XYZ file of C-alpha atoms in Angstrom:
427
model
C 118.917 84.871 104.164
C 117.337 88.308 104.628
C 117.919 90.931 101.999
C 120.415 93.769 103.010
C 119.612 95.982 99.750
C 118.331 98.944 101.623
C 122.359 99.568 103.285
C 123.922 100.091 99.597
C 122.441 103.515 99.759
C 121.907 105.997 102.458
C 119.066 107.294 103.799
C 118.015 110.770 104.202
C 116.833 112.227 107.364
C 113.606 111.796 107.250
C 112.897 115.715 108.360
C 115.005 116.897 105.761
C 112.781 118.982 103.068
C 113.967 116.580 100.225
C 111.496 114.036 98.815
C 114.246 111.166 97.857
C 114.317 108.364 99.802
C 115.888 104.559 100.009
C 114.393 101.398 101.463
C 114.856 97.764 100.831
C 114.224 97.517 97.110
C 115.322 101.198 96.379
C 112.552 102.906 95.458
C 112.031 106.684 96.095
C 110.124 107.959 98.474
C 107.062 110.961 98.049
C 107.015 113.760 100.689
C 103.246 114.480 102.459
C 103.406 117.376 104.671
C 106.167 117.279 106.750
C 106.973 113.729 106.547
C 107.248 111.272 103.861
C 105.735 108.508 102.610
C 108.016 105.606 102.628
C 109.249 104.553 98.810
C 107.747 102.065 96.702
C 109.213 98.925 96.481
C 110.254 97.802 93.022
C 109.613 94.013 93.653
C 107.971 91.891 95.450
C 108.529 89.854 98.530
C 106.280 87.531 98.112
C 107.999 84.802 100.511
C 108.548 87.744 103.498
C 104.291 88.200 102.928
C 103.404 84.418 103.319
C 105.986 84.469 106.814
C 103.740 87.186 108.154
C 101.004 85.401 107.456
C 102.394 82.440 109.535
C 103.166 84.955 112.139
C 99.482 85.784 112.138
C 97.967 82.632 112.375
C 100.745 82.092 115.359
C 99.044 85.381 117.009
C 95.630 84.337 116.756
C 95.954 80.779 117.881
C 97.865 81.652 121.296
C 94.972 84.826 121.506
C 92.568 82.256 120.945
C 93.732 78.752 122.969
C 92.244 80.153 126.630
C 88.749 79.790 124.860
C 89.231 76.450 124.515
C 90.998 75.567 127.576
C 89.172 77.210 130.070
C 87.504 74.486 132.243
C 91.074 72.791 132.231
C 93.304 75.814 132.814
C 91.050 76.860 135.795
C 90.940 73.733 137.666
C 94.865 73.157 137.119
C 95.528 76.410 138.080
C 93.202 76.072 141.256
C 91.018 79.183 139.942
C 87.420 79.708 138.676
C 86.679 79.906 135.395
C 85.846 83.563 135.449
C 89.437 84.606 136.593
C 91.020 82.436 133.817
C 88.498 83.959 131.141
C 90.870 87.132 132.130
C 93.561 85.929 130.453
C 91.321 86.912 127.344
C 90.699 90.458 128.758
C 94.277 91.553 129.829
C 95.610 90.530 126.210
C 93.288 92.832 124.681
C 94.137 95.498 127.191
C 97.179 95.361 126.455
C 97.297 94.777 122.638
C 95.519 98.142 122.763
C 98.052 99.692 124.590
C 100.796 98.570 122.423
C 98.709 99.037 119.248
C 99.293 103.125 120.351
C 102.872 103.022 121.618
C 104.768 100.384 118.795
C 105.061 103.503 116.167
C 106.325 105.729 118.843
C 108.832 103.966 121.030
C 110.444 102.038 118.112
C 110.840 104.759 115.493
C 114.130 104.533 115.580
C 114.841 100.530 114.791
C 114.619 98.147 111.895
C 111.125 97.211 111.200
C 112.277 93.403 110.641
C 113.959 93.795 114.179
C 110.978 94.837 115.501
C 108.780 92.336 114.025
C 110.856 89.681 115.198
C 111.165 90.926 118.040
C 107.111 90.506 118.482
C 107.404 86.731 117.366
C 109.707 85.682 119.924
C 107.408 87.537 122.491
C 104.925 84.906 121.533
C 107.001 82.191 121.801
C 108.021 83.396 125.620
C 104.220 83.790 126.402
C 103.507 80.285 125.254
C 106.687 78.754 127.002
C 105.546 80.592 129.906
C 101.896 79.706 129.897
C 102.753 76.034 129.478
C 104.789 76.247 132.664
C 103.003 78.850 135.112
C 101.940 78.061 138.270
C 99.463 80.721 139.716
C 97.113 83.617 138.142
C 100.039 86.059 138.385
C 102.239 84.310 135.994
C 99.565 83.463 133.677
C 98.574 87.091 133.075
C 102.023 88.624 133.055
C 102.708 85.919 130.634
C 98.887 86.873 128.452
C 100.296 90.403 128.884
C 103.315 89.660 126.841
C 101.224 88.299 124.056
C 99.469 91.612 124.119
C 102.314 93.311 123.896
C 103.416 91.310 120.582
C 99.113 91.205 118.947
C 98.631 94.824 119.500
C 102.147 95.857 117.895
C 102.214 93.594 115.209
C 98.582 94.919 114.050
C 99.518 98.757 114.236
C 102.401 97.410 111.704
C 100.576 95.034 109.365
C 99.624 97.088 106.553
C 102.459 99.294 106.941
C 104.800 96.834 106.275
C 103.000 95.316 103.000
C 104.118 98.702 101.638
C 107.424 97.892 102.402
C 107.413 94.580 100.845
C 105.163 94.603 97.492
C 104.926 97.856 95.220
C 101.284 99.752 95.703
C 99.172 98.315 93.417
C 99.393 94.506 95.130
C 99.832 96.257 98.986
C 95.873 95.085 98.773
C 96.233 91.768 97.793
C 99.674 91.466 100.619
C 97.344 93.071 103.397
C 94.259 90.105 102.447
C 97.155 87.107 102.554
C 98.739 88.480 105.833
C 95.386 88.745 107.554
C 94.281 85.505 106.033
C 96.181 84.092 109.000
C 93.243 85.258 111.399
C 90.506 83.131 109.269
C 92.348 80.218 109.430
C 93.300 80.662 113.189
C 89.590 81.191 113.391
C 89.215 77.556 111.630
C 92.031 76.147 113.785
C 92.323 77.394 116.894
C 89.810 76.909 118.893
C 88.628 73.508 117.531
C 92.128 71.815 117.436
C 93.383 73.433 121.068
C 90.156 71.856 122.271
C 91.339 67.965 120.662
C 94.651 68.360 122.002
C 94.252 69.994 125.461
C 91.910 66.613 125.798
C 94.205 64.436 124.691
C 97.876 65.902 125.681
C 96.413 68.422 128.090
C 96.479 72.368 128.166
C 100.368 72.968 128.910
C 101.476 70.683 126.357
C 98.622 72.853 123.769
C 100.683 75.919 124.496
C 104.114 73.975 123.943
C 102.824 73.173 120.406
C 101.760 76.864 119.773
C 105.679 77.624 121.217
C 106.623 75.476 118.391
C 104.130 76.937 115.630
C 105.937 80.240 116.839
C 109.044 78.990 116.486
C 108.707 77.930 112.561
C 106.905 81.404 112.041
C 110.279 82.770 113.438
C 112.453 80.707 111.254
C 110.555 81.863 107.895
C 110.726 84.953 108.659
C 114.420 85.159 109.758
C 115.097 84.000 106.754
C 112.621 85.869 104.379
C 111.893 89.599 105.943
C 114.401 92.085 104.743
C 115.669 94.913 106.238
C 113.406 98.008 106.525
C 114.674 100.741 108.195
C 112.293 103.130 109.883
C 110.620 106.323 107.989
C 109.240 109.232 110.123
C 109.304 110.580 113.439
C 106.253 108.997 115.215
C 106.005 110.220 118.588
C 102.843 109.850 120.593
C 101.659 113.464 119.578
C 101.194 111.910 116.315
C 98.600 109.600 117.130
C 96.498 113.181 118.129
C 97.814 114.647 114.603
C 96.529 111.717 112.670
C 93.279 111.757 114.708
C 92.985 115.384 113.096
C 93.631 114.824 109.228
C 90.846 116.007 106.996
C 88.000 112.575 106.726
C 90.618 110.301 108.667
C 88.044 110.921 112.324
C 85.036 110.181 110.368
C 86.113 107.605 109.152
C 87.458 105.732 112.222
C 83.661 106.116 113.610
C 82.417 104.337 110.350
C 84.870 101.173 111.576
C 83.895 101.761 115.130
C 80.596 101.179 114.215
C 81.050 98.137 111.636
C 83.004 96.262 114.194
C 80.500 97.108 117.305
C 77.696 95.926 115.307
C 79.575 92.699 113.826
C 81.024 91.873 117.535
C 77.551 92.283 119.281
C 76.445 89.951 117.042
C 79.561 87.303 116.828
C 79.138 87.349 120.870
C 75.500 85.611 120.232
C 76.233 83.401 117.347
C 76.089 80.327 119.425
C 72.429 81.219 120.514
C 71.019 82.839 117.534
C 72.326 79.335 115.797
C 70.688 77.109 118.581
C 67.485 79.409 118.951
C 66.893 80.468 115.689
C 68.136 78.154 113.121
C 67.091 75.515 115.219
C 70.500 73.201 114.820
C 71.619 70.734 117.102
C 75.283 70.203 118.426
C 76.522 68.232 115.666
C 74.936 70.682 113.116
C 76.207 73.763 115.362
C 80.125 73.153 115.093
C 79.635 72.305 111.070
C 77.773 75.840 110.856
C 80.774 77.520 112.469
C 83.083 75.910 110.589
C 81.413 76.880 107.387
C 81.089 80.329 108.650
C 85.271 80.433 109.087
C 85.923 78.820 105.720
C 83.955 81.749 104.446
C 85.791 84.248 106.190
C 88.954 82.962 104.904
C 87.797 83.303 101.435
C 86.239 86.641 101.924
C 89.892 87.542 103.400
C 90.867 86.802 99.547
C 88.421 87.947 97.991
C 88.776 91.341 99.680
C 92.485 91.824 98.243
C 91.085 91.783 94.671
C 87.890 93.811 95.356
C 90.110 96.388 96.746
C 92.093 96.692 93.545
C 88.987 97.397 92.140
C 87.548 100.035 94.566
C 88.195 101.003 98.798
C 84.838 102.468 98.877
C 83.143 99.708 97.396
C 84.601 97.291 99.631
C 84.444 99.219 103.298
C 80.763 99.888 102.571
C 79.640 96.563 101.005
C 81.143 94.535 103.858
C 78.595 96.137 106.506
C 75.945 96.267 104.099
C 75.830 92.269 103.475
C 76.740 91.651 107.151
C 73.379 93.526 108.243
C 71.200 91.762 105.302
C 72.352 88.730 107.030
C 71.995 89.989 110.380
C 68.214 91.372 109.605
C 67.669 87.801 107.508
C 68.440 85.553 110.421
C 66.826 87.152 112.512
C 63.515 88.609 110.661
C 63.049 86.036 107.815
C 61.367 82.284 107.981
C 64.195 81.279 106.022
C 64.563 77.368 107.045
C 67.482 76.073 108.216
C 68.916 76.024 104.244
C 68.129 79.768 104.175
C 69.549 80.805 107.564
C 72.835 78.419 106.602
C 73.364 80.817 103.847
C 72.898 83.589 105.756
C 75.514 82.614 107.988
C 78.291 81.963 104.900
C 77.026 85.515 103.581
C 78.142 87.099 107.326
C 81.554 85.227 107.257
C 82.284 85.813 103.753
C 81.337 89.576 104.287
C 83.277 90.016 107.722
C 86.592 88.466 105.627
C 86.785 91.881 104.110
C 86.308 94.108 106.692
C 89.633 94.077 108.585
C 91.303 94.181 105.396
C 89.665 96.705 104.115
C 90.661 98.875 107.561
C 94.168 98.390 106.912
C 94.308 99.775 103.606
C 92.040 102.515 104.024
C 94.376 103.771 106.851
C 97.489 103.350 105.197
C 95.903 105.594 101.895
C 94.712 108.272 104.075
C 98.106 108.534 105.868
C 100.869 107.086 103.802
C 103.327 109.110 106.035
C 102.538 107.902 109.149
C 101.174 104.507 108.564
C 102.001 102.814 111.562
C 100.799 105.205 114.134
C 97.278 105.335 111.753
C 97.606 101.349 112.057
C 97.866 101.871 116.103
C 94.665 104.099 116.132
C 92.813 101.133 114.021
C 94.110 98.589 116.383
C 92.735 100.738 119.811
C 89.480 101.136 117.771
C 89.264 97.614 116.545
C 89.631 96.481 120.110
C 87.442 98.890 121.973
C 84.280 98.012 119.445
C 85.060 94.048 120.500
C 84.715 95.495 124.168
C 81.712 98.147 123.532
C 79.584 95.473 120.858
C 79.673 93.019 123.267
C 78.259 94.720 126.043
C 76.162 96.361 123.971
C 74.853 92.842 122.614
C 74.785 91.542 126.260
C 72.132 94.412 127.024
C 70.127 94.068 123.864
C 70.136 89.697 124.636
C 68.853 90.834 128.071
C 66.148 92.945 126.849
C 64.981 90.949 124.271
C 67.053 87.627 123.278
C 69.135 86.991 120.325
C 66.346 88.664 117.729
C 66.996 91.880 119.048
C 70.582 91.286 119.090
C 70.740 90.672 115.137
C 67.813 93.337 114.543
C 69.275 96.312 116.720
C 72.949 95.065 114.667
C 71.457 94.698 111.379
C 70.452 98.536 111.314
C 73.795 99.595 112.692
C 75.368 97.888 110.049
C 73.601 99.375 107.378
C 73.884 102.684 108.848
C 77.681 102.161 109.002
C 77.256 101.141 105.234
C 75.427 104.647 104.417
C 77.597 106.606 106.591
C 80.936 105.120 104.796
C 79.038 106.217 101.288
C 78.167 109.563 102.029
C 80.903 110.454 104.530
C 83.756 109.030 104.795
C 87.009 109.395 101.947
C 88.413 106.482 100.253
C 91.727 107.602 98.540
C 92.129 105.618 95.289
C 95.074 103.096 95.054
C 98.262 105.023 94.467
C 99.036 103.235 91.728
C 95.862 103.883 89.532
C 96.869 108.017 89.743
């Protein structure tokens, strides 16, 4: 059952000018201006990491199911495949809106409340799905998974600090977003076999169910965390502010435009380029998620080593691979490679994100989380309109050229620019 630790010894006010603090494994906590950074655990919760990263891999494969149930959901539904492919939109719409607000409007309740609070929002939305009738339903239903993506994401790496002491917060983060490779592997893929063979409401019953475990674990894993700060949505403005922390939100604006410009096309570039048939095609993008997954990994030990190294390598490797595939007579050996190099590379980048925030603003992680989560999911809106213009104007070479040099502009920028605060631990 869930630890209850952090009750055996009370908490200050967190405006209070003293810099001791309580939380579940009774560490103290380190003041930063006028708030304070919450305290380092002194062990490990292993077992409450791994449930998030369930809870993850629950997210992404409800996100992701409409992609592969379109033609099916539309016709059931009596709608065109355009309006269901807005299912897809209004989750990120609102995932950004709850990215900003989660910090804000639950400052005041346990984070293991709150994040449990998010799973059984997914459940709902999948119960729902499985049983709506009409549009309307459907996207009031998408709207609740929002709701539950876009908070859970502001809270991610905030709540590895809570759970693991600093120096393995890196290697937490990489496990908990390991759930998005493999949903990445999954998803899409599986929800295609069994919306074919049990249909598309019974697909969303089984994600209900994947929910429902991810619930379980972590009822009986997360401990009690109760809340640090005073995040109010004038926050989000006063984070925006802090010395580097702007700068550096356009260096991941423009790593995640150029990656999602390109990710929009792969299908093409793969058909067009590499020159791969169908059967070829899906073992490509498998590859390419297996790689993410391990650069997920491989990320959480890399950033032990150095945040700089790892926020500029990622784009750096993900442009050579962008420029290679679509500038070099590599064969099809050469542009397979390539393609591993991209997913292995793009493993590390939202990981890398996460951590960065939470070391420029240990005392308000969760509204810097928020403003990562809004960015994240306006450069998936702005690089894929972006790549839509750029396929127009010249097909999917210009997409990966124009990309290519944003990446490694992103890479320089993040070198000369932007601050990487070493790993509290290692001061």
């Amino acid at each position: 059952m869930s630890s209850d630790v952090c009750d055996t010894v009370p908490v200050a006010d967190t405006d209070a000018d003293s810099s001791a603090d309580t939380d579940t494994h009774g560490g103290p906590g380190k003041a930063v201006g006028a708030e304070r950074v919450p305290p380092e655990p002194t062990s490990s919760s292993w077992a409450a990491v791994f449930s998030l990263a369930v809870g993850v891999f629950g997210l992404l494969t409800a996100e992701y199911l409409p992609a592969s149930l379109l033609t099916p959901m539309a016709a059931d539904l009596g709608i065109s495949e355009a309006l269901a492919g807005q299912a897809v939109t209004i989750t990120a719409v609102a995932a950004m809106l709850s990215g900003l607000l989660t910090a804000s409007l639950t400052r005041g309740i346990d984070r293991r409340i709150v994040l449990l609070g998010f799973t059984v929002l997914v459940i709902v939305s999948n119960l729902l799905v499985a049983v709506a009738t009409n549009l309307a339903m459907l996207m009031l239903m998408r709207i609740l998974l929002g709701i539950a993506l876009g908070g859970f994401w502001s809270m991610a790496a905030a709540v590895a600090m809570r759970l693991v002491p600093a120096a393995l917060v890196p290697r937490a983060v990489s496990i908990i977003f390991s759930g998005i490779a493999v949903a990445t592997i999954v998803a899409v893929p599986l929800g295609s076999y069994l919306g074919d063979l049990t249909g598309w409401r019974n697909t969303f019953l089984a994600a209900a169910v994947l929910g429902v475990l991810a619930l379980v674990f972590q009822v009986f894993t997360l401990p009690r965390m109760k809340p640090h700060g005073t995040a109010r949505l004038g926050t989000l403005w006063e984070v925006l502010r802090r010395p580097g922390f702007g700068v550096g939100i356009v260096g991941m604006l423009l790593v995640h435009m150029g990656h999602y410009a390109l990710f929009t096309y792969i299908r093409p570039a793969l058909e067009n380029v590499v020159k791969v048939d169908a059967n070829k095609l899906a073992l490509l993008l498998f590859v390419f998620g297996v790689a993410n997954f391990v650069g997920t990994l491989v990320a959480g030990w890399l950033l032990q080593i150095s945040l700089r190294l790892t926020l500029s390598l990622t784009p750096a490797l993900m442009g050579i691979a962008a420029l290679g595939l679509a500038l070099l007579p590599a064969g099809q050996v050469g542009y397979g490679a390539l393609v591993i190099l991209w997913g292995l590379a793009f493993g590390g980048v939202s990981v890398a994100w996460s951590n960065w925030a939470t070391r420029m603003v240990p005392d308000q992680a969760e509204s810097a989380g928020g403003l990562v989560v809004v960015g994240v999911q306006s450069a998936v809106a702005g690089g894929a309109a972006a790549g839509g213009v750029m396929f127009g104007l010249g097909g999917t070479v210009t997409v990966f050229t124009v990309s290519g040099v944003v990446l490694v502009a992103s890479a320089l920028l993040i070198v000369l620019r932007v601050k990487a605060p070493r790993n509290p631990a290692m001061n």
